[in-house]
Amino acid sequence: LSEIAAKLAVDDSDAARAGKRARAQAPDVASVLPELGTLLEYMQCSPALANSAALVPALFSLLNVFVSDVGSSTEYAKQLVLGMLTRICDEANAAGVVIPEGFIRVDVIVQVIRTSDRPQTHNQTLLLLAAVAGMHPQAVLHNVMAIFTFMGANAVRQDDEYSFHVIQQTLERVIPPVVRDGGAENAGPVLRVFVDALSHIPRHRRMALFSTLVRTMGVDVYGPAVVSLLLEKNVRRMLSRTSEDAGKENDDIVSFALSLTHELLPAQQIGCAEAVVRDLLLLPSGDDETAPVGQELFIDVAHMGSRQLRAYRLVALDFAHQLLTSRQFRAQFDRVRATPEINTRLSSATSTLLQVITRLNTAVVERAAEKQALQLAYAVLDDVNALMERRTFVATVVSLLEQSDLKIRRK
């Protein structure tokens, strides 16, 4: 492998220095493919390879050569190299062995993704990335947006079981280091990639894909984040297009957000509704729509005008109202009833809603949108109160009366 990789590398560099004449004289990559293919096929059939990590630098050198080859003759060899690298990394992960980071060329893997147009190569490359993420998450983290941008533009559109399995594996193994080491700064753009690609994902794959995404990233933080981004997408389309088809598409987005939330436990659904409503406290209000907002928001407030912000408030409150009054949620809630976690979340939601109502009351309410938002906020508050047991309701009222905010105590 090293001899073949070195030969191709020398030939390529000689050609680069000498120009077109030398390039014409340089041996073609295809001339070594039969020998290389036989060797790689033999290696893949071997039950075990001693010191297989030593093969990694040579395999990446070959992969780097194949990336620069624009023909289709190297695709099979490229897939063999990717498969061999994936096997070596998977075996190392299973044995608890860490291949030296200097051996791993994530930049080459990303280039394979960008330059190939073969779904089989895409799938094999994503599997390799998932295996590499298991031992060197930081190396993958530096290229995470290139990886997920590709997935949003290409991989998620594939409608076959194997491609979907590959995407799920990639999410489950690449996402954790993104959340752990990058936090919201990296997680937000990744979520937006998938939300933007929603209309291109086959309908029967959407729920499983987004459920995997939310579960892997963390339900309590990133469940509401996905819902917020879906509602933002709904608002932008609602205001940019007025045809009946656009209206149906917007209804589909909200319905999908509700169905996705119904996949969660009842306490998590209540928490999701509260988190979406709580974000409204961070939005600019009244006539001061340019006021700075907190960095906790996942939606792109900086590029939302007054009209979009008002529409988003309505959509967010209506989402919470639809969720808490839906038959699916009520059926799930009735099966578990009042657990300590549910009681805590209901009390917290009551406090959040009173803060939102207080803020809407103090804002300029001359516009119909603000009045409608206030009515919806009261409706959601009624929904929350209806879910409370008498003891929880009394405890919540007592707690609210002890708050320092006079307006909250009055409410």
Short mmCIF file of C-alpha atoms in Angstrom, two decimals:
data_model
loop_
_atom_site.label_atom_id
_atom_site.label_comp_id
_atom_site.label_asym_id
_atom_site.label_seq_id
_atom_site.Cartn_x
_atom_site.Cartn_y
_atom_site.Cartn_z
CA LEU A 1 0.00 0.00 0.00
CA SER A 2 2.77 2.43 0.91
CA GLU A 3 4.61 1.69 -2.35
CA ILE A 4 1.49 2.29 -4.44
CA ALA A 5 0.61 5.47 -2.54
CA ALA A 6 4.17 6.77 -2.81
CA LYS A 7 4.34 6.03 -6.53
CA LEU A 8 1.10 7.85 -7.24
CA ALA A 9 2.14 10.78 -5.06
CA VAL A 10 5.52 11.08 -6.82
CA ASP A 11 3.97 10.82 -10.25
CA ASP A 12 1.43 13.49 -9.35
CA SER A 13 4.01 15.92 -7.94
CA ASP A 14 6.34 15.40 -10.90
CA ALA A 15 3.47 16.17 -13.23
CA ALA A 16 2.58 19.29 -11.27
CA ARG A 17 6.15 20.59 -11.51
CA ALA A 18 6.79 19.75 -15.13
CA GLY A 19 3.44 20.91 -16.47
CA LYS A 20 1.30 19.38 -19.19
CA ARG A 21 4.14 17.51 -20.89
CA ALA A 22 5.19 15.68 -17.76
CA ARG A 23 1.58 15.14 -16.82
CA ALA A 24 1.00 13.40 -20.10
CA GLN A 25 3.99 11.11 -19.45
CA ALA A 26 2.99 10.31 -15.84
CA PRO A 27 1.47 6.84 -15.35
CA ASP A 28 -2.32 6.89 -15.12
CA VAL A 29 -3.93 6.18 -11.75
CA ALA A 30 -5.98 3.50 -13.48
CA SER A 31 -2.81 1.49 -14.17
CA VAL A 32 -2.48 0.52 -10.50
CA LEU A 33 -6.17 -0.08 -9.82
CA PRO A 34 -6.24 -3.83 -10.60
CA GLU A 35 -3.32 -4.51 -8.24
CA LEU A 36 -4.72 -2.18 -5.58
CA GLY A 37 -8.26 -3.57 -5.87
CA THR A 38 -7.05 -7.15 -5.45
CA LEU A 39 -4.99 -6.19 -2.41
CA LEU A 40 -7.84 -4.30 -0.74
CA GLU A 41 -10.35 -7.07 -1.44
CA TYR A 42 -7.96 -9.61 0.10
CA MET A 43 -7.53 -7.40 3.18
CA GLN A 44 -11.29 -6.99 3.60
CA CYS A 45 -11.79 -10.77 3.43
CA SER A 46 -9.09 -11.41 6.02
CA PRO A 47 -10.65 -12.25 9.42
CA ALA A 48 -8.03 -10.27 11.34
CA LEU A 49 -5.13 -7.96 10.55
CA ALA A 50 -2.26 -7.56 12.99
CA ASN A 51 -1.29 -3.94 13.72
CA SER A 52 -3.95 -2.70 11.30
CA ALA A 53 -3.58 0.89 12.56
CA ALA A 54 -0.25 1.03 10.73
CA LEU A 55 -2.16 0.82 7.45
CA VAL A 56 -4.11 4.02 8.13
CA PRO A 57 -1.55 6.60 6.83
CA ALA A 58 -1.08 4.72 3.55
CA LEU A 59 -4.84 4.29 3.09
CA PHE A 60 -5.43 8.02 3.61
CA SER A 61 -2.63 8.80 1.14
CA LEU A 62 -4.41 6.69 -1.46
CA LEU A 63 -7.74 8.31 -0.65
CA ASN A 64 -6.16 11.73 -1.10
CA VAL A 65 -4.91 10.72 -4.56
CA PHE A 66 -8.37 9.44 -5.53
CA VAL A 67 -10.00 12.72 -4.46
CA SER A 68 -8.01 14.60 -7.11
CA ASP A 69 -8.93 12.07 -9.81
CA VAL A 70 -11.96 13.38 -11.68
CA GLY A 71 -12.78 10.13 -13.48
CA SER A 72 -15.22 7.49 -12.36
CA SER A 73 -12.70 4.63 -12.65
CA THR A 74 -11.50 5.14 -9.08
CA GLU A 75 -14.92 5.06 -7.39
CA TYR A 76 -14.78 1.35 -6.59
CA ALA A 77 -11.24 1.59 -5.24
CA LYS A 78 -12.27 4.66 -3.26
CA GLN A 79 -15.13 2.71 -1.66
CA LEU A 80 -12.76 -0.16 -0.86
CA VAL A 81 -10.35 2.24 0.87
CA LEU A 82 -13.19 3.87 2.80
CA GLY A 83 -14.53 0.46 3.83
CA MET A 84 -11.09 -0.67 5.00
CA LEU A 85 -10.57 2.51 7.02
CA THR A 86 -14.03 2.14 8.57
CA ARG A 87 -13.31 -1.46 9.55
CA ILE A 88 -9.97 -0.53 11.14
CA CYS A 89 -11.53 2.37 13.11
CA ASP A 90 -14.51 0.30 14.22
CA GLU A 91 -12.25 -2.51 15.41
CA ALA A 92 -10.06 0.01 17.25
CA ASN A 93 -13.11 1.55 18.95
CA ALA A 94 -14.38 -1.89 19.99
CA ALA A 95 -10.97 -2.80 21.46
CA GLY A 96 -10.55 0.56 23.19
CA VAL A 97 -7.52 1.38 21.04
CA VAL A 98 -6.97 4.98 19.93
CA ILE A 99 -5.36 5.41 16.53
CA PRO A 100 -2.96 8.42 16.67
CA GLU A 101 -4.78 11.57 15.57
CA GLY A 102 -1.95 12.38 13.18
CA PHE A 103 -2.87 9.27 11.17
CA ILE A 104 -6.46 10.50 10.61
CA ARG A 105 -7.15 12.90 7.72
CA VAL A 106 -10.64 14.31 8.33
CA ASP A 107 -9.96 16.98 5.69
CA VAL A 108 -9.58 14.22 3.08
CA ILE A 109 -12.80 12.53 4.24
CA VAL A 110 -14.67 15.83 3.85
CA GLN A 111 -13.17 16.28 0.37
CA VAL A 112 -14.47 12.85 -0.62
CA ILE A 113 -17.96 13.93 0.45
CA ARG A 114 -17.71 17.14 -1.56
CA THR A 115 -16.29 15.67 -4.76
CA SER A 116 -18.17 12.40 -5.16
CA ASP A 117 -21.65 12.15 -6.66
CA ARG A 118 -22.19 8.49 -5.76
CA PRO A 119 -24.64 7.71 -2.93
CA GLN A 120 -22.70 4.53 -2.10
CA THR A 121 -19.52 6.57 -1.60
CA HIS A 122 -21.44 9.14 0.48
CA ASN A 123 -22.77 6.41 2.77
CA GLN A 124 -19.37 4.79 3.21
CA THR A 125 -17.79 8.17 3.96
CA LEU A 126 -20.40 9.01 6.61
CA LEU A 127 -19.81 5.64 8.27
CA LEU A 128 -16.07 6.39 8.39
CA LEU A 129 -16.76 9.80 9.92
CA ALA A 130 -18.96 8.18 12.56
CA ALA A 131 -16.16 5.73 13.39
CA VAL A 132 -13.54 8.51 13.56
CA ALA A 133 -15.82 10.58 15.84
CA GLY A 134 -15.72 7.74 18.35
CA MET A 135 -12.01 8.22 18.98
CA HIS A 136 -11.22 11.79 17.87
CA PRO A 137 -14.40 13.89 18.30
CA GLN A 138 -12.53 17.20 18.17
CA ALA A 139 -11.11 16.41 14.74
CA VAL A 140 -14.64 15.85 13.43
CA LEU A 141 -16.00 18.88 15.32
CA HIS A 142 -13.78 21.27 13.33
CA ASN A 143 -15.45 20.07 10.12
CA VAL A 144 -18.94 19.56 11.48
CA MET A 145 -20.73 22.19 9.40
CA ALA A 146 -19.26 20.89 6.13
CA ILE A 147 -20.46 17.41 7.09
CA PHE A 148 -24.00 18.36 8.09
CA THR A 149 -24.42 20.86 5.25
CA PHE A 150 -23.72 17.98 2.89
CA MET A 151 -26.20 15.77 4.75
CA GLY A 152 -28.89 18.45 4.53
CA ALA A 153 -28.30 19.00 0.82
CA ASN A 154 -27.86 15.39 -0.27
CA ALA A 155 -27.94 12.45 2.15
CA VAL A 156 -31.32 13.11 3.80
CA ARG A 157 -33.00 13.12 0.38
CA GLN A 158 -32.15 9.46 -0.22
CA ASP A 159 -35.15 7.20 0.29
CA ASP A 160 -33.72 3.79 1.07
CA GLU A 161 -33.28 1.89 4.32
CA TYR A 162 -29.49 1.64 4.16
CA SER A 163 -28.95 5.38 3.55
CA PHE A 164 -31.31 6.19 6.40
CA HIS A 165 -29.46 3.76 8.69
CA VAL A 166 -26.17 5.48 7.79
CA ILE A 167 -27.61 8.92 8.57
CA GLN A 168 -28.90 7.72 11.95
CA GLN A 169 -25.53 6.21 12.83
CA THR A 170 -23.77 9.42 11.83
CA LEU A 171 -26.10 11.52 13.97
CA GLU A 172 -25.79 9.22 16.99
CA ARG A 173 -21.98 9.21 16.87
CA VAL A 174 -21.08 12.68 15.57
CA ILE A 175 -23.71 14.76 17.40
CA PRO A 176 -22.66 14.01 21.03
CA PRO A 177 -19.22 15.66 20.71
CA VAL A 178 -20.86 18.60 18.93
CA VAL A 179 -23.16 19.16 21.92
CA ARG A 180 -20.56 18.33 24.56
CA ASP A 181 -17.68 20.40 23.19
CA GLY A 182 -19.40 22.99 21.04
CA GLY A 183 -22.66 23.68 22.87
CA ALA A 184 -25.37 25.83 21.32
CA GLU A 185 -22.82 27.70 19.21
CA ASN A 186 -22.31 24.60 17.05
CA ALA A 187 -25.60 22.83 17.71
CA GLY A 188 -27.78 25.70 16.48
CA PRO A 189 -26.40 25.77 12.92
CA VAL A 190 -26.59 21.96 12.72
CA LEU A 191 -30.28 22.03 13.71
CA ARG A 192 -30.98 24.74 11.15
CA VAL A 193 -29.44 22.61 8.39
CA PHE A 194 -31.98 19.85 9.02
CA VAL A 195 -34.93 22.20 9.50
CA ASP A 196 -34.09 23.99 6.23
CA ALA A 197 -33.97 20.61 4.48
CA LEU A 198 -37.35 19.49 5.86
CA SER A 199 -39.27 19.78 2.60
CA HIS A 200 -36.64 17.66 0.81
CA ILE A 201 -36.71 14.79 3.31
CA PRO A 202 -39.10 11.98 2.30
CA ARG A 203 -42.24 12.38 4.41
CA HIS A 204 -42.13 8.89 5.90
CA ARG A 205 -38.52 9.45 7.05
CA ARG A 206 -38.96 12.86 8.70
CA MET A 207 -40.27 11.79 12.09
CA ALA A 208 -37.65 9.10 12.66
CA LEU A 209 -34.85 11.42 11.53
CA PHE A 210 -35.86 14.36 13.73
CA SER A 211 -36.64 12.08 16.68
CA THR A 212 -33.10 10.70 16.42
CA LEU A 213 -31.71 14.22 16.16
CA VAL A 214 -33.60 15.49 19.23
CA ARG A 215 -32.96 12.38 21.30
CA THR A 216 -29.25 12.41 20.50
CA MET A 217 -28.75 16.12 21.16
CA GLY A 218 -30.88 16.22 24.32
CA VAL A 219 -34.65 16.54 24.60
CA ASP A 220 -34.95 19.28 27.23
CA VAL A 221 -32.75 21.84 25.43
CA TYR A 222 -32.82 20.89 21.79
CA GLY A 223 -36.41 19.64 21.53
CA PRO A 224 -37.75 23.19 22.03
CA ALA A 225 -34.94 24.50 19.80
CA VAL A 226 -36.08 22.33 16.87
CA VAL A 227 -39.71 23.37 17.45
CA SER A 228 -38.72 27.06 17.55
CA LEU A 229 -36.81 26.74 14.27
CA LEU A 230 -39.77 24.95 12.67
CA LEU A 231 -42.12 27.72 13.82
CA GLU A 232 -39.71 30.36 12.49
CA LYS A 233 -39.66 28.53 9.14
CA ASN A 234 -43.46 28.53 9.21
CA VAL A 235 -43.59 32.29 9.86
CA ARG A 236 -41.18 33.15 7.06
CA ARG A 237 -43.13 31.11 4.53
CA MET A 238 -46.46 32.36 5.80
CA LEU A 239 -45.44 35.99 5.27
CA SER A 240 -43.53 35.53 2.02
CA ARG A 241 -46.23 33.60 0.14
CA THR A 242 -50.00 33.83 0.26
CA SER A 243 -51.19 31.07 -2.07
CA GLU A 244 -53.31 28.15 -0.87
CA ASP A 245 -50.41 25.77 -1.47
CA ALA A 246 -48.18 27.85 0.78
CA GLY A 247 -50.88 27.81 3.45
CA LYS A 248 -51.11 24.04 3.29
CA GLU A 249 -47.32 23.77 3.51
CA ASN A 250 -47.33 26.00 6.59
CA ASP A 251 -50.01 23.82 8.19
CA ASP A 252 -47.79 20.81 7.47
CA ILE A 253 -44.87 22.42 9.31
CA VAL A 254 -46.93 23.15 12.42
CA SER A 255 -48.51 19.69 12.31
CA PHE A 256 -45.06 18.14 12.05
CA ALA A 257 -43.83 20.21 15.02
CA LEU A 258 -46.82 18.99 17.06
CA SER A 259 -46.33 15.36 16.01
CA LEU A 260 -42.62 15.55 16.83
CA THR A 261 -43.40 16.91 20.30
CA HIS A 262 -45.97 14.15 20.85
CA GLU A 263 -43.06 11.69 20.58
CA LEU A 264 -41.82 12.99 23.95
CA LEU A 265 -43.00 12.14 27.44
CA PRO A 266 -45.88 14.27 28.83
CA ALA A 267 -43.58 16.15 31.23
CA GLN A 268 -41.18 16.87 28.36
CA GLN A 269 -44.06 18.11 26.18
CA ILE A 270 -45.09 20.56 28.91
CA GLY A 271 -41.47 21.65 29.23
CA CYS A 272 -41.23 22.12 25.45
CA ALA A 273 -44.36 24.29 25.38
CA GLU A 274 -43.03 26.39 28.26
CA ALA A 275 -39.58 26.79 26.67
CA VAL A 276 -41.08 27.98 23.37
CA VAL A 277 -43.23 30.52 25.25
CA ARG A 278 -40.38 31.54 27.55
CA ASP A 279 -38.28 32.53 24.53
CA LEU A 280 -40.86 35.24 23.83
CA LEU A 281 -39.52 37.09 26.88
CA LEU A 282 -36.21 37.46 25.04
CA LEU A 283 -37.75 38.98 21.93
CA PRO A 284 -37.86 42.77 21.42
CA SER A 285 -41.35 44.04 22.23
CA GLY A 286 -43.58 47.00 21.53
CA ASP A 287 -42.19 49.68 19.22
CA ASP A 288 -38.58 48.88 20.14
CA GLU A 289 -38.14 45.97 17.76
CA THR A 290 -34.39 46.58 17.47
CA ALA A 291 -33.59 46.05 21.16
CA PRO A 292 -30.77 43.54 21.81
CA VAL A 293 -31.85 40.04 22.72
CA GLY A 294 -30.21 37.22 24.64
CA GLN A 295 -27.88 34.78 22.92
CA GLU A 296 -29.94 31.81 24.15
CA LEU A 297 -32.33 32.03 21.22
CA PHE A 298 -31.93 29.61 18.34
CA ILE A 299 -34.17 31.55 15.95
CA ASP A 300 -32.59 34.26 13.81
CA VAL A 301 -34.03 37.32 15.51
CA ALA A 302 -31.44 39.63 13.94
CA HIS A 303 -33.03 39.10 10.53
CA MET A 304 -36.65 39.23 11.64
CA GLY A 305 -38.58 42.47 11.19
CA SER A 306 -41.44 43.79 13.32
CA ARG A 307 -44.06 41.96 11.27
CA GLN A 308 -42.21 38.65 11.55
CA LEU A 309 -41.68 39.04 15.29
CA ARG A 310 -45.37 39.73 15.87
CA ALA A 311 -46.30 36.73 13.73
CA TYR A 312 -43.81 34.52 15.58
CA ARG A 313 -45.36 35.43 18.96
CA LEU A 314 -48.76 34.39 17.67
CA VAL A 315 -47.49 31.15 16.14
CA ALA A 316 -45.51 30.20 19.27
CA LEU A 317 -48.46 30.80 21.62
CA ASP A 318 -50.85 29.03 19.26
CA PHE A 319 -48.47 26.06 19.12
CA ALA A 320 -48.46 25.81 22.93
CA HIS A 321 -52.28 26.06 22.97
CA GLN A 322 -52.69 23.38 20.30
CA LEU A 323 -50.22 21.08 22.02
CA LEU A 324 -51.75 21.26 25.51
CA THR A 325 -55.30 20.79 24.19
CA SER A 326 -54.51 18.05 21.66
CA ARG A 327 -56.09 14.62 22.08
CA GLN A 328 -52.71 12.91 21.80
CA PHE A 329 -51.22 14.91 24.66
CA ARG A 330 -54.33 14.60 26.85
CA ALA A 331 -54.38 10.82 26.35
CA GLN A 332 -50.70 10.57 27.30
CA PHE A 333 -51.18 12.92 30.25
CA ASP A 334 -54.17 10.99 31.58
CA ARG A 335 -52.11 7.79 31.68
CA VAL A 336 -49.50 9.27 34.03
CA ARG A 337 -51.39 12.14 35.65
CA ALA A 338 -49.65 14.26 38.28
CA THR A 339 -46.09 13.15 38.89
CA PRO A 340 -43.68 15.37 40.85
CA GLU A 341 -41.92 16.30 37.60
CA ILE A 342 -45.17 17.21 35.88
CA ASN A 343 -46.30 19.30 38.87
CA THR A 344 -42.99 21.18 38.85
CA ARG A 345 -43.21 21.85 35.14
CA LEU A 346 -46.82 23.04 35.35
CA SER A 347 -45.92 25.46 38.16
CA SER A 348 -42.96 26.75 36.17
CA ALA A 349 -45.13 27.16 33.06
CA THR A 350 -47.67 29.19 35.06
CA SER A 351 -44.95 31.58 36.23
CA THR A 352 -43.56 31.93 32.70
CA LEU A 353 -46.99 32.63 31.22
CA LEU A 354 -47.72 35.32 33.81
CA GLN A 355 -44.44 37.01 32.88
CA VAL A 356 -45.38 36.89 29.19
CA ILE A 357 -48.88 38.23 29.93
CA THR A 358 -47.42 41.04 32.05
CA ARG A 359 -45.04 41.98 29.28
CA LEU A 360 -47.76 41.93 26.64
CA ASN A 361 -49.96 44.08 28.87
CA THR A 362 -47.23 46.69 29.30
CA ALA A 363 -46.46 46.77 25.57
CA VAL A 364 -48.39 48.90 23.11
CA VAL A 365 -51.55 46.91 22.36
CA GLU A 366 -52.98 49.03 19.61
CA ARG A 367 -52.22 46.43 16.94
CA ALA A 368 -54.59 43.51 16.55
CA ALA A 369 -51.64 41.07 16.63
CA GLU A 370 -50.65 42.10 20.16
CA LYS A 371 -54.23 41.83 21.40
CA GLN A 372 -54.52 38.41 19.80
CA ALA A 373 -51.22 37.34 21.38
CA LEU A 374 -52.50 38.43 24.79
CA GLN A 375 -55.71 36.42 24.32
CA LEU A 376 -53.68 33.37 23.30
CA ALA A 377 -51.39 33.74 26.32
CA TYR A 378 -54.44 33.72 28.62
CA ALA A 379 -55.78 30.68 26.76
CA VAL A 380 -52.50 28.79 27.30
CA LEU A 381 -52.57 29.80 30.99
CA ASP A 382 -56.07 28.31 31.23
CA ASP A 383 -54.77 25.14 29.56
CA VAL A 384 -51.99 24.81 32.12
CA ASN A 385 -54.30 25.48 35.06
CA ALA A 386 -56.74 22.85 33.79
CA LEU A 387 -53.96 20.23 34.01
CA MET A 388 -53.14 21.01 37.64
CA GLU A 389 -54.42 19.12 40.62
CA ARG A 390 -55.97 21.29 43.31
CA ARG A 391 -53.02 20.87 45.66
CA THR A 392 -50.51 21.83 42.95
CA PHE A 393 -52.63 24.84 41.96
CA VAL A 394 -52.73 26.15 45.55
CA ALA A 395 -48.98 25.62 46.00
CA THR A 396 -48.30 27.43 42.73
CA VAL A 397 -50.46 30.42 43.74
CA VAL A 398 -48.70 30.63 47.11
CA SER A 399 -45.33 30.56 45.36
CA LEU A 400 -46.37 33.31 42.95
CA LEU A 401 -47.61 35.51 45.78
CA GLU A 402 -44.11 35.36 47.27
CA GLN A 403 -42.43 36.69 44.13
CA SER A 404 -40.79 40.11 44.26
CA ASP A 405 -42.48 41.33 41.06
CA LEU A 406 -45.61 43.24 42.11
CA LYS A 407 -47.23 42.78 38.69
CA ILE A 408 -46.87 39.00 38.90
CA ARG A 409 -48.37 38.99 42.40
CA ARG A 410 -51.34 41.00 41.17
CA LYS A 411 -51.93 38.64 38.26
#
